Short mmCIF file of N, CA and C in Angstrom, two decimals:
data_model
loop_
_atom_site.label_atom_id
_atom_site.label_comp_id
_atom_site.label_asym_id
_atom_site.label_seq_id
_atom_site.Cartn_x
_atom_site.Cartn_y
_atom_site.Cartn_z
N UNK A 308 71.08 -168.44 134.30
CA UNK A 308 71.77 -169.70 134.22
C UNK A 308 71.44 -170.32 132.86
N UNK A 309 72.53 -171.00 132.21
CA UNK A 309 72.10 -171.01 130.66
C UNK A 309 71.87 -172.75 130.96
N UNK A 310 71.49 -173.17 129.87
CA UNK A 310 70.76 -174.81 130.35
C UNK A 310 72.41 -175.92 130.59
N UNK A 311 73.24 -175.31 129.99
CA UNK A 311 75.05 -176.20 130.54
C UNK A 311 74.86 -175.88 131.51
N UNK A 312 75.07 -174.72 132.21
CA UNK A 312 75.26 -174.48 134.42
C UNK A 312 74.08 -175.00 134.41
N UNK A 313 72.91 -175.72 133.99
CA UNK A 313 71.96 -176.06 135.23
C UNK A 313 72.15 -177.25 134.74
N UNK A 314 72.38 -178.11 134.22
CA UNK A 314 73.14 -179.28 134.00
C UNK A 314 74.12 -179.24 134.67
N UNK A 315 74.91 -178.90 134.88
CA UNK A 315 76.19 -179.09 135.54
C UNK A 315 75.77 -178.61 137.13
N UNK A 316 75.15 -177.97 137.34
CA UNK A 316 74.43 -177.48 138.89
C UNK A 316 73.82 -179.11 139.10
N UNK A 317 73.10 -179.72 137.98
CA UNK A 317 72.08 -180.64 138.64
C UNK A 317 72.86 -181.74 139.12
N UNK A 318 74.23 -182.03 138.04
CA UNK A 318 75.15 -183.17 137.79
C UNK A 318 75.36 -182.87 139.44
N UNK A 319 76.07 -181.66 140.02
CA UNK A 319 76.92 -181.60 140.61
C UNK A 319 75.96 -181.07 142.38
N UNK A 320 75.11 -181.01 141.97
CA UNK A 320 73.80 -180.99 143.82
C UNK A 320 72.46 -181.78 143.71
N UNK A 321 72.28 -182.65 142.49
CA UNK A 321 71.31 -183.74 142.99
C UNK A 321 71.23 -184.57 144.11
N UNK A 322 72.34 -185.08 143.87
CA UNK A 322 72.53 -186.27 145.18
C UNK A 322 73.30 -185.58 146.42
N UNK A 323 73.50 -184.89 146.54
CA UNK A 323 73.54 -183.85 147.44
C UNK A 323 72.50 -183.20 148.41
N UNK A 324 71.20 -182.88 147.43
CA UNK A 324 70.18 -182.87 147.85
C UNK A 324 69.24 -183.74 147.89
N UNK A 325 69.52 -184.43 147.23
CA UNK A 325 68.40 -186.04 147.46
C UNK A 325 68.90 -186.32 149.14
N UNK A 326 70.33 -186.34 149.87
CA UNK A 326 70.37 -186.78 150.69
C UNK A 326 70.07 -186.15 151.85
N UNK A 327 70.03 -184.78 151.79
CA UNK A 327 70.02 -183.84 152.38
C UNK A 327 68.26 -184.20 152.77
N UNK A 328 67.23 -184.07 151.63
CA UNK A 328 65.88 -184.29 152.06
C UNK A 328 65.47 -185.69 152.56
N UNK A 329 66.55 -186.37 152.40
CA UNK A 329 66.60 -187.73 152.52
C UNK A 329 66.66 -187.76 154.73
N UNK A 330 67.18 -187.38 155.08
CA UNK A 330 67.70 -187.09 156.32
C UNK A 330 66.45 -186.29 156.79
N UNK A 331 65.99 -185.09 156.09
CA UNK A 331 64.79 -184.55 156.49
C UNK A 331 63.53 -185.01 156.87
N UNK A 332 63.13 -186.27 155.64
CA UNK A 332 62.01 -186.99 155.30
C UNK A 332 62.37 -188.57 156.17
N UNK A 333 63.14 -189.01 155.75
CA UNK A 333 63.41 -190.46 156.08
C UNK A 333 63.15 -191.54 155.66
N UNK A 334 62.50 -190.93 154.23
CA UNK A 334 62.15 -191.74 153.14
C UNK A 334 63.06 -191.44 151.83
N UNK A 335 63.71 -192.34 151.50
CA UNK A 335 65.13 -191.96 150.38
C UNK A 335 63.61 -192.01 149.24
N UNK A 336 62.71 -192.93 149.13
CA UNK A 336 62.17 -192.41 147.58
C UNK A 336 61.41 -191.21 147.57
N UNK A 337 60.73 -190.92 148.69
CA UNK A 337 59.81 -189.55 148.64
C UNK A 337 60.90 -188.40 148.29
N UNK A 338 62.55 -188.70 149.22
CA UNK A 338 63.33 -187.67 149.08
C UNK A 338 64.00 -187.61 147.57
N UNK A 339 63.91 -188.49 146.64
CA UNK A 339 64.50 -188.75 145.35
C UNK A 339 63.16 -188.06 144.48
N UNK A 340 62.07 -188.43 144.99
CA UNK A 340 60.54 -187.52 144.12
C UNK A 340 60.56 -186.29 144.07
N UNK A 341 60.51 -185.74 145.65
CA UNK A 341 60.51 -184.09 145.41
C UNK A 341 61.83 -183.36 145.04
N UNK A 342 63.08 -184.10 144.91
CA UNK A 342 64.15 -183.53 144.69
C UNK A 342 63.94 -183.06 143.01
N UNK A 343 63.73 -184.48 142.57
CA UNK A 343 63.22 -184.22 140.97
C UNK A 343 62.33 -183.05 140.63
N UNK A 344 60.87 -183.09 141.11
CA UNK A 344 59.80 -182.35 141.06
C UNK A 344 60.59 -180.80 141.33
N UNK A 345 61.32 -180.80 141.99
CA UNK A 345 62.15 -179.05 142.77
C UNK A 345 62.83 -178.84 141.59
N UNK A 346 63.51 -179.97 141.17
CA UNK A 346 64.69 -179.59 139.70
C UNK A 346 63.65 -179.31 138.15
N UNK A 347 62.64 -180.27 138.26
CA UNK A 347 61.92 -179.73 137.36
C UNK A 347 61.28 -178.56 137.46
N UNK A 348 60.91 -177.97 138.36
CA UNK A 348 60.23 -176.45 138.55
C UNK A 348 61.07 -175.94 138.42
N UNK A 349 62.53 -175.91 138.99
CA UNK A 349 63.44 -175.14 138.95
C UNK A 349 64.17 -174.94 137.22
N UNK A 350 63.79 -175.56 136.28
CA UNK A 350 64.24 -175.40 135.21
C UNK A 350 63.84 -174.04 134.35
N UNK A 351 62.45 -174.50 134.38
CA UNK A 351 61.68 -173.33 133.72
C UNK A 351 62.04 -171.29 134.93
N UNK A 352 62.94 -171.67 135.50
CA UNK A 352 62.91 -170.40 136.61
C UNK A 352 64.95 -170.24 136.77
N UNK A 353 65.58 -171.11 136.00
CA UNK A 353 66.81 -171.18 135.90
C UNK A 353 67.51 -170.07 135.71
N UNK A 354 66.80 -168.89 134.79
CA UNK A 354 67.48 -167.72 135.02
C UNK A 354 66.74 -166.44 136.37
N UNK A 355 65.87 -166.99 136.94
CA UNK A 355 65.50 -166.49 138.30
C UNK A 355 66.78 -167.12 139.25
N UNK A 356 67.00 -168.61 139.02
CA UNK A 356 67.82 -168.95 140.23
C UNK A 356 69.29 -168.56 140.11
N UNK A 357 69.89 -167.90 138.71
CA UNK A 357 71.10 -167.20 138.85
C UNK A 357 71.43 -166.18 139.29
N UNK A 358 70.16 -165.21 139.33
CA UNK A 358 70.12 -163.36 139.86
C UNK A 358 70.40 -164.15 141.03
N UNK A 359 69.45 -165.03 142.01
CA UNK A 359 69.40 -165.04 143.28
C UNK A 359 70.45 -165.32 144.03
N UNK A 360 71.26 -166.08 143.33
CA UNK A 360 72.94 -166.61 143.83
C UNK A 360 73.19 -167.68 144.62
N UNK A 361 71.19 -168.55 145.05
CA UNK A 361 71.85 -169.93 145.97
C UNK A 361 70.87 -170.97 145.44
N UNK A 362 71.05 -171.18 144.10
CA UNK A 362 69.71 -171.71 143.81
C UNK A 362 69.39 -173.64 144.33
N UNK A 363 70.66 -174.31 145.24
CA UNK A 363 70.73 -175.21 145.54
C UNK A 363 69.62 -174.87 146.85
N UNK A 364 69.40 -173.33 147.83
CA UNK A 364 69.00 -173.46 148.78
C UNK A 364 67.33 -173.46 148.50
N UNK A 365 67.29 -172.91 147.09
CA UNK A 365 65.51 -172.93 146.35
C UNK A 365 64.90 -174.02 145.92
N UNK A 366 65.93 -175.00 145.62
CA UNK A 366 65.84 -176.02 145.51
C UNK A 366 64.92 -176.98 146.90
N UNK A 367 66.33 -176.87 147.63
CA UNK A 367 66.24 -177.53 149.09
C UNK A 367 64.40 -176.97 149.17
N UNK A 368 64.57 -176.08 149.21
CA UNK A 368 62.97 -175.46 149.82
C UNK A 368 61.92 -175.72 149.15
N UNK A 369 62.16 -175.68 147.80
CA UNK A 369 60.63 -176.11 147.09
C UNK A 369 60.33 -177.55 147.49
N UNK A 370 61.78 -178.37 147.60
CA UNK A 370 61.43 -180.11 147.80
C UNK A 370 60.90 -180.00 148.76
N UNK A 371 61.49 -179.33 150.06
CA UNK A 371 60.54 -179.41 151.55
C UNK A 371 59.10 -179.48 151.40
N UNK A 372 58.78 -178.39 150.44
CA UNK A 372 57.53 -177.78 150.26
C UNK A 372 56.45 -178.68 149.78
N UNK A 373 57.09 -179.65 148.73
CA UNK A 373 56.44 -180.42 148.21
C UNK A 373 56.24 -181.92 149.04
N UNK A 374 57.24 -182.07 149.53
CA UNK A 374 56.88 -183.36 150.42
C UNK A 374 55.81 -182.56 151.64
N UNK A 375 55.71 -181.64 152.10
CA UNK A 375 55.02 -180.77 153.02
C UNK A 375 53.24 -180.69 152.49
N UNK A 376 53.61 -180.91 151.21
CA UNK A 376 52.12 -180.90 150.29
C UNK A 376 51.60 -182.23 150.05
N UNK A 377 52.64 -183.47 150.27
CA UNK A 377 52.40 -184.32 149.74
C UNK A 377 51.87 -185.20 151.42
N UNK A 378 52.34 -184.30 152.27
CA UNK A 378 51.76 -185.15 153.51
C UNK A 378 50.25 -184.61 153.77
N UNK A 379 49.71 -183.11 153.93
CA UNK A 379 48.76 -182.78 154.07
C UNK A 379 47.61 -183.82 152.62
N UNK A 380 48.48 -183.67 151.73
CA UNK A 380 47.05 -184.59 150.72
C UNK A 380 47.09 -185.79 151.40
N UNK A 381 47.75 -186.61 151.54
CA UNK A 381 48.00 -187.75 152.19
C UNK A 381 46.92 -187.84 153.68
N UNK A 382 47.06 -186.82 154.12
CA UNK A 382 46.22 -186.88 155.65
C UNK A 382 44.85 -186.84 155.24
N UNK A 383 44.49 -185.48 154.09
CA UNK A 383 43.41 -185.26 154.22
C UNK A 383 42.67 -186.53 153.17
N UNK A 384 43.22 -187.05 152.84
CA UNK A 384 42.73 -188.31 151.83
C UNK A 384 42.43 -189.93 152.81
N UNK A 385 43.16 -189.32 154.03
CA UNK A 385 42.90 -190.76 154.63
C UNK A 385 41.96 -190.55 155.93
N UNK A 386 41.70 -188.60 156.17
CA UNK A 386 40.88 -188.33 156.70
C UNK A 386 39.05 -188.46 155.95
N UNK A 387 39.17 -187.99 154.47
CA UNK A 387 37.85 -188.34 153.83
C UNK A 387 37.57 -190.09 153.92
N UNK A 388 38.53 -191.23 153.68
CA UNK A 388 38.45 -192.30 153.64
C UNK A 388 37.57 -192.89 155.28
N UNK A 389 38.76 -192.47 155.93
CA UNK A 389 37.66 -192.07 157.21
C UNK A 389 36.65 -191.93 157.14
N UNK A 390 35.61 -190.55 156.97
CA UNK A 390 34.46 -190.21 157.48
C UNK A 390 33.67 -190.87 156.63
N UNK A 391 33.62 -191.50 155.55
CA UNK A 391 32.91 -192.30 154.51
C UNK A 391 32.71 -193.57 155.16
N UNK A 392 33.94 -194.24 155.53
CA UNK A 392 33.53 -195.69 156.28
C UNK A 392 34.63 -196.07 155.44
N UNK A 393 34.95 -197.32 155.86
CA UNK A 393 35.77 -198.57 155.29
C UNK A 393 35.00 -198.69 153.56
N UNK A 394 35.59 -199.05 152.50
CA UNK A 394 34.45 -199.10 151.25
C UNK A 394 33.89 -201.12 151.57
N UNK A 395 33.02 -201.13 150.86
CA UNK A 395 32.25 -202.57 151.15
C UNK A 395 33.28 -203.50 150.77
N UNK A 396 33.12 -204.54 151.64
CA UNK A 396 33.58 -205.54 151.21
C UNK A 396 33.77 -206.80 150.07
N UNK A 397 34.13 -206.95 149.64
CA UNK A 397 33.75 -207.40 148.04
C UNK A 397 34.78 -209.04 147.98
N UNK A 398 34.15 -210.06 147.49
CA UNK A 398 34.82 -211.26 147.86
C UNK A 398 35.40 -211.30 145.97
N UNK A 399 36.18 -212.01 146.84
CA UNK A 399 37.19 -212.22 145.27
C UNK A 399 36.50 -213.31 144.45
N UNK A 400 36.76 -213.31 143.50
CA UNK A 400 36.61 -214.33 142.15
C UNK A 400 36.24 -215.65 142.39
N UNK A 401 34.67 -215.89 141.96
CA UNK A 401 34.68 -217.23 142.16
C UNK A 401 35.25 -218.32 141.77
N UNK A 402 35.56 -219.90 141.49
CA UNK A 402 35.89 -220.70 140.75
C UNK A 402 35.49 -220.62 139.09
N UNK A 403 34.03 -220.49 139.26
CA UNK A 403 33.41 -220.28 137.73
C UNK A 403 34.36 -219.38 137.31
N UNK A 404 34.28 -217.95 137.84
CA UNK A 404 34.92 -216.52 137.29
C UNK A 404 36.93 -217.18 136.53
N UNK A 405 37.43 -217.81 137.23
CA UNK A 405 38.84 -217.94 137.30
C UNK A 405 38.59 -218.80 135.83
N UNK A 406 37.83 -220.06 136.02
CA UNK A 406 37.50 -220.74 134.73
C UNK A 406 37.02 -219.96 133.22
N UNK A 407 36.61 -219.22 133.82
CA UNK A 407 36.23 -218.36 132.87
C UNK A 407 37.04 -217.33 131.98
N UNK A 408 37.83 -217.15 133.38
CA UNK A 408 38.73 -216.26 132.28
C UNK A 408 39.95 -216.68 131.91
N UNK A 409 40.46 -217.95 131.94
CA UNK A 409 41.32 -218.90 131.73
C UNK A 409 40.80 -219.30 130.72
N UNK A 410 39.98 -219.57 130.31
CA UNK A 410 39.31 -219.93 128.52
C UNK A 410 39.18 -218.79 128.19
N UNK A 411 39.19 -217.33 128.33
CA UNK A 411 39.12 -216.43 127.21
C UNK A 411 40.64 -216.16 127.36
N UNK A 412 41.79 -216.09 128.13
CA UNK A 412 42.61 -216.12 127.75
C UNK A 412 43.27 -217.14 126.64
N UNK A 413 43.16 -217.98 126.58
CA UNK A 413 43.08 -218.80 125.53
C UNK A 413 43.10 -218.79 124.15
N UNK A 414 41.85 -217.88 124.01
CA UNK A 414 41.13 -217.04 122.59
C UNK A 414 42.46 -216.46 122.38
N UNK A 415 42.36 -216.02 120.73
CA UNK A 415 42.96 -215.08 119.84
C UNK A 415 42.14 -213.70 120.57
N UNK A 416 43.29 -212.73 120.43
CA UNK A 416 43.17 -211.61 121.31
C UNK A 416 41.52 -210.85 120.18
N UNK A 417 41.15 -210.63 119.22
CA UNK A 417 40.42 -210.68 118.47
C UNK A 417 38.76 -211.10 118.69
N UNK A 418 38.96 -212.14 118.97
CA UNK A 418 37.97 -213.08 119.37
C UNK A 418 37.50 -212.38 120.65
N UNK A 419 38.33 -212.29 121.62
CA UNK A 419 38.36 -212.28 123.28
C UNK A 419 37.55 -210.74 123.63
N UNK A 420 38.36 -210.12 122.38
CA UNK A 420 37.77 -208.40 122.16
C UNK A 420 36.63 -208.32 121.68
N UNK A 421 35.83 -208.76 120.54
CA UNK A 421 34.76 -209.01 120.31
C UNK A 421 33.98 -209.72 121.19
N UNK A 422 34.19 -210.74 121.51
CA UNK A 422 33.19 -210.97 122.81
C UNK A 422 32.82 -210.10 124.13
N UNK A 423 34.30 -209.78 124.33
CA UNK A 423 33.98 -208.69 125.72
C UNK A 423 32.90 -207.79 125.09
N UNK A 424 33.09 -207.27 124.00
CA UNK A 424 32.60 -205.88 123.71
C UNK A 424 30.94 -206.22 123.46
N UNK A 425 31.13 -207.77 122.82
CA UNK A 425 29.73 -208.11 122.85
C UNK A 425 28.95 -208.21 124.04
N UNK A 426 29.48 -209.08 124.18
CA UNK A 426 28.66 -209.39 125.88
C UNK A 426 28.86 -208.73 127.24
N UNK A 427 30.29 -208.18 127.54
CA UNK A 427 30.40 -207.40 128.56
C UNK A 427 30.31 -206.11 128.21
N UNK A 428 30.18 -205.52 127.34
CA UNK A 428 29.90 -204.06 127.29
C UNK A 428 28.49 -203.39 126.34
N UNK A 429 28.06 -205.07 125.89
CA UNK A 429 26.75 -204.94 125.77
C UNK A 429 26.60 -203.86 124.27
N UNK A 430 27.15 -203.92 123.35
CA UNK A 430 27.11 -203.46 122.26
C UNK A 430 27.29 -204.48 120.96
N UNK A 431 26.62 -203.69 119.72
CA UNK A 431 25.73 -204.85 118.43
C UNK A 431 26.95 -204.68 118.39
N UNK A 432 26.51 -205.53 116.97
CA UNK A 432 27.74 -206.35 116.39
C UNK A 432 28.29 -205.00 115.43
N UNK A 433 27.24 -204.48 114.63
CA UNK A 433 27.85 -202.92 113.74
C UNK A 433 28.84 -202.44 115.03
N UNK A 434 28.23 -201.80 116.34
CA UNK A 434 29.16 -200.89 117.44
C UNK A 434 30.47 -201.74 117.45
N UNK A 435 30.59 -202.80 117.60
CA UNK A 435 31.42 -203.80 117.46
C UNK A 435 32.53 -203.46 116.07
N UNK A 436 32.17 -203.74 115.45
CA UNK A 436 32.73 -203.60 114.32
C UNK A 436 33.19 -202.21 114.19
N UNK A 437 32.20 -201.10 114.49
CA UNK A 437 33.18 -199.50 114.82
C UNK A 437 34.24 -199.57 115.37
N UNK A 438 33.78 -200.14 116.57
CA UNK A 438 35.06 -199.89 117.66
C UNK A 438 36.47 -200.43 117.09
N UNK A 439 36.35 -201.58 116.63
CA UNK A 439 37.48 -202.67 116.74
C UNK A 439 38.03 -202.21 114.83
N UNK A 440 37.44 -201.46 114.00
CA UNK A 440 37.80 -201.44 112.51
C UNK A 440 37.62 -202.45 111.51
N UNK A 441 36.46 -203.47 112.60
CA UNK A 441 36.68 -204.69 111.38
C UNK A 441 35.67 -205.02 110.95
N UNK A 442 35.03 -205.70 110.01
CA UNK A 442 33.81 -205.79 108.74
C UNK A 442 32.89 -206.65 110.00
N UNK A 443 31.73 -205.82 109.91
CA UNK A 443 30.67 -206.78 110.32
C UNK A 443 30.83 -207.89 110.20
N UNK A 444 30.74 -208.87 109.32
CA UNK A 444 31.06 -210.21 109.26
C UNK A 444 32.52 -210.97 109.80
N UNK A 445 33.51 -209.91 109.70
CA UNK A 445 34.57 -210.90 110.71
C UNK A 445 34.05 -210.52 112.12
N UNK A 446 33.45 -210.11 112.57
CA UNK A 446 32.62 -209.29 113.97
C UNK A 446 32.09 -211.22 114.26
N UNK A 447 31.21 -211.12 113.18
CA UNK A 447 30.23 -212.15 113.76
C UNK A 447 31.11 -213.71 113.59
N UNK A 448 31.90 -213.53 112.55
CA UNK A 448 33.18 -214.45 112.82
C UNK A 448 33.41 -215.13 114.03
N UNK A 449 34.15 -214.03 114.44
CA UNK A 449 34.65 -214.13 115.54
C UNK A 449 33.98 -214.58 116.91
N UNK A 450 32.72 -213.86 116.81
CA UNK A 450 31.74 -214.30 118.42
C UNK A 450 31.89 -215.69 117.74
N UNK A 451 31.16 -215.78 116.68
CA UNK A 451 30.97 -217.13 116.69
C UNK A 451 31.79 -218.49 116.92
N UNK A 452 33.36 -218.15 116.40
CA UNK A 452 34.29 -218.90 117.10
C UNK A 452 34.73 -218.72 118.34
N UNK A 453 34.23 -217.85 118.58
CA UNK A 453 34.52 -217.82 120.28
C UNK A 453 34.04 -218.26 120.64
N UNK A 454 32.48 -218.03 120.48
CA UNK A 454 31.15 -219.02 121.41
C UNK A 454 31.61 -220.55 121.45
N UNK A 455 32.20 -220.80 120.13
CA UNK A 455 31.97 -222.79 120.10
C UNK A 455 33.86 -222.60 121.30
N UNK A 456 34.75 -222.26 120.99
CA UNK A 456 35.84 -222.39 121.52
C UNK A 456 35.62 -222.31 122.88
N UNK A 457 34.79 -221.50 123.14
CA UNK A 457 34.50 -221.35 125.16
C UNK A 457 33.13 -222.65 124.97
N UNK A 458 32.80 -222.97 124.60
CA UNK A 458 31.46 -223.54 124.84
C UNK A 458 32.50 -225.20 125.24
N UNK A 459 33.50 -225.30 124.24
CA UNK A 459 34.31 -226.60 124.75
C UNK A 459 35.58 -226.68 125.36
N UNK A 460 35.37 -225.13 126.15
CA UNK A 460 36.39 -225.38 127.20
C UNK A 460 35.81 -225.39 128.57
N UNK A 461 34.04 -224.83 128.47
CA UNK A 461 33.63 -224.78 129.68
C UNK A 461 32.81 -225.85 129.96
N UNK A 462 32.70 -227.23 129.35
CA UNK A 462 31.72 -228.09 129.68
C UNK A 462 31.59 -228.13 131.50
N UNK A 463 30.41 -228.52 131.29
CA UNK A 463 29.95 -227.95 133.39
C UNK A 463 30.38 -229.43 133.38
N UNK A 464 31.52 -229.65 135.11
CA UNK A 464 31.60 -231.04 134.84
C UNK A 464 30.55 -231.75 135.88
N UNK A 465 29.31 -231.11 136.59
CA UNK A 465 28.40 -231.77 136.53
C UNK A 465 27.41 -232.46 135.99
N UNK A 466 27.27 -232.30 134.47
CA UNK A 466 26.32 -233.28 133.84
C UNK A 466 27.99 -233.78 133.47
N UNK A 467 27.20 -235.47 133.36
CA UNK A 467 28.06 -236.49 133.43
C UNK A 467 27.74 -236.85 131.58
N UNK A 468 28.33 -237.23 130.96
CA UNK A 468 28.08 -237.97 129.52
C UNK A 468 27.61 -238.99 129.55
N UNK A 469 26.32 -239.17 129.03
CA UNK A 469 25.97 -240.42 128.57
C UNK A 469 26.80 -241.89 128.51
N UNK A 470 26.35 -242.80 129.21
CA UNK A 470 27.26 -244.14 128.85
C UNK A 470 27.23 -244.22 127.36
N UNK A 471 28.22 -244.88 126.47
CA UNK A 471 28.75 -245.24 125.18
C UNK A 471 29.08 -243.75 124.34
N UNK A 472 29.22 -242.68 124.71
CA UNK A 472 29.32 -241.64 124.12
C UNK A 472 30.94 -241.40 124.04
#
């Protein structure tokens, strides 16, 4: 099959067979996935599927095959999830956390990157400066306008200001 007939094969039994596995499965997107996945295997094998003379029915079969593969991973993935336990429970984002990252959104993307890298990934200011391509000194630039820019967006509003201030 030269790559025009399998173009014109695909034009003319995609949706043909999308519906066909569609009816099989009962899921139109799983049946639109493995139809693809069947046409893509089936490309590289295009002059196998012309000797054979039904290559719409090799088709049909590899998609079976693959949604057939895609349920056993599926089982056995929710069978390991199983025998492990539920994973821990983990509470979402405190108030601080949300505040927090609402002032580094804020920051110049620059700034926001240098800090993470400073403080959340715990590397100098040189590693800093590797990572990101930029001169030690715009490195320290930058924390440093970051530090004062978060420092006056996060005033704690429990200490109260001084009267006459």
């Amino acid at each position: 099959m030269t790559v025009e007939e399998f173009e014109e094969f695909y034009a003319q039994a995609a949706a043909r067979l999308t519906g066909q596995l569609y009816v099989m499965l009962g899921d139109l997107h799983e049946a639109q996935d493995v139809v693809q996945e069947a046409f893509v295997k089936g490309w590289s094998r295009r002059r196998q599927l012309d000797r054979d003379g039904q290559p719409e029915a090799w088709i049909r079969t590899v998609a079976w095959r693959l949604a057939v593969s895609r349920w056993r991973f599926r089982r056995r993935t929710s069978e390991a999830w199983k025998r492990g336990g539920a994973p821990p429970s983990v509470e979402g984002p405190g108030p601080d956390h949300l505040v927090l990252v609402d002032a580094l959104r804020e920051l110049p993307p620059q700034q926001r990157r240098s800090l993470a890298l400073h403080y959340l990934c715990d590397l100098s200011v040189e590693q800093v400066a590797g990572e990101t391509g930029l001169a030690t000194g715009t490195v320290k630039t930058h924390l440093a306008r970051g530090r004062a820019a978060l420092a006056g967006r996060l005033q704690d509003p429990r200490i109260e200001e001084a009267p006459g201030d």
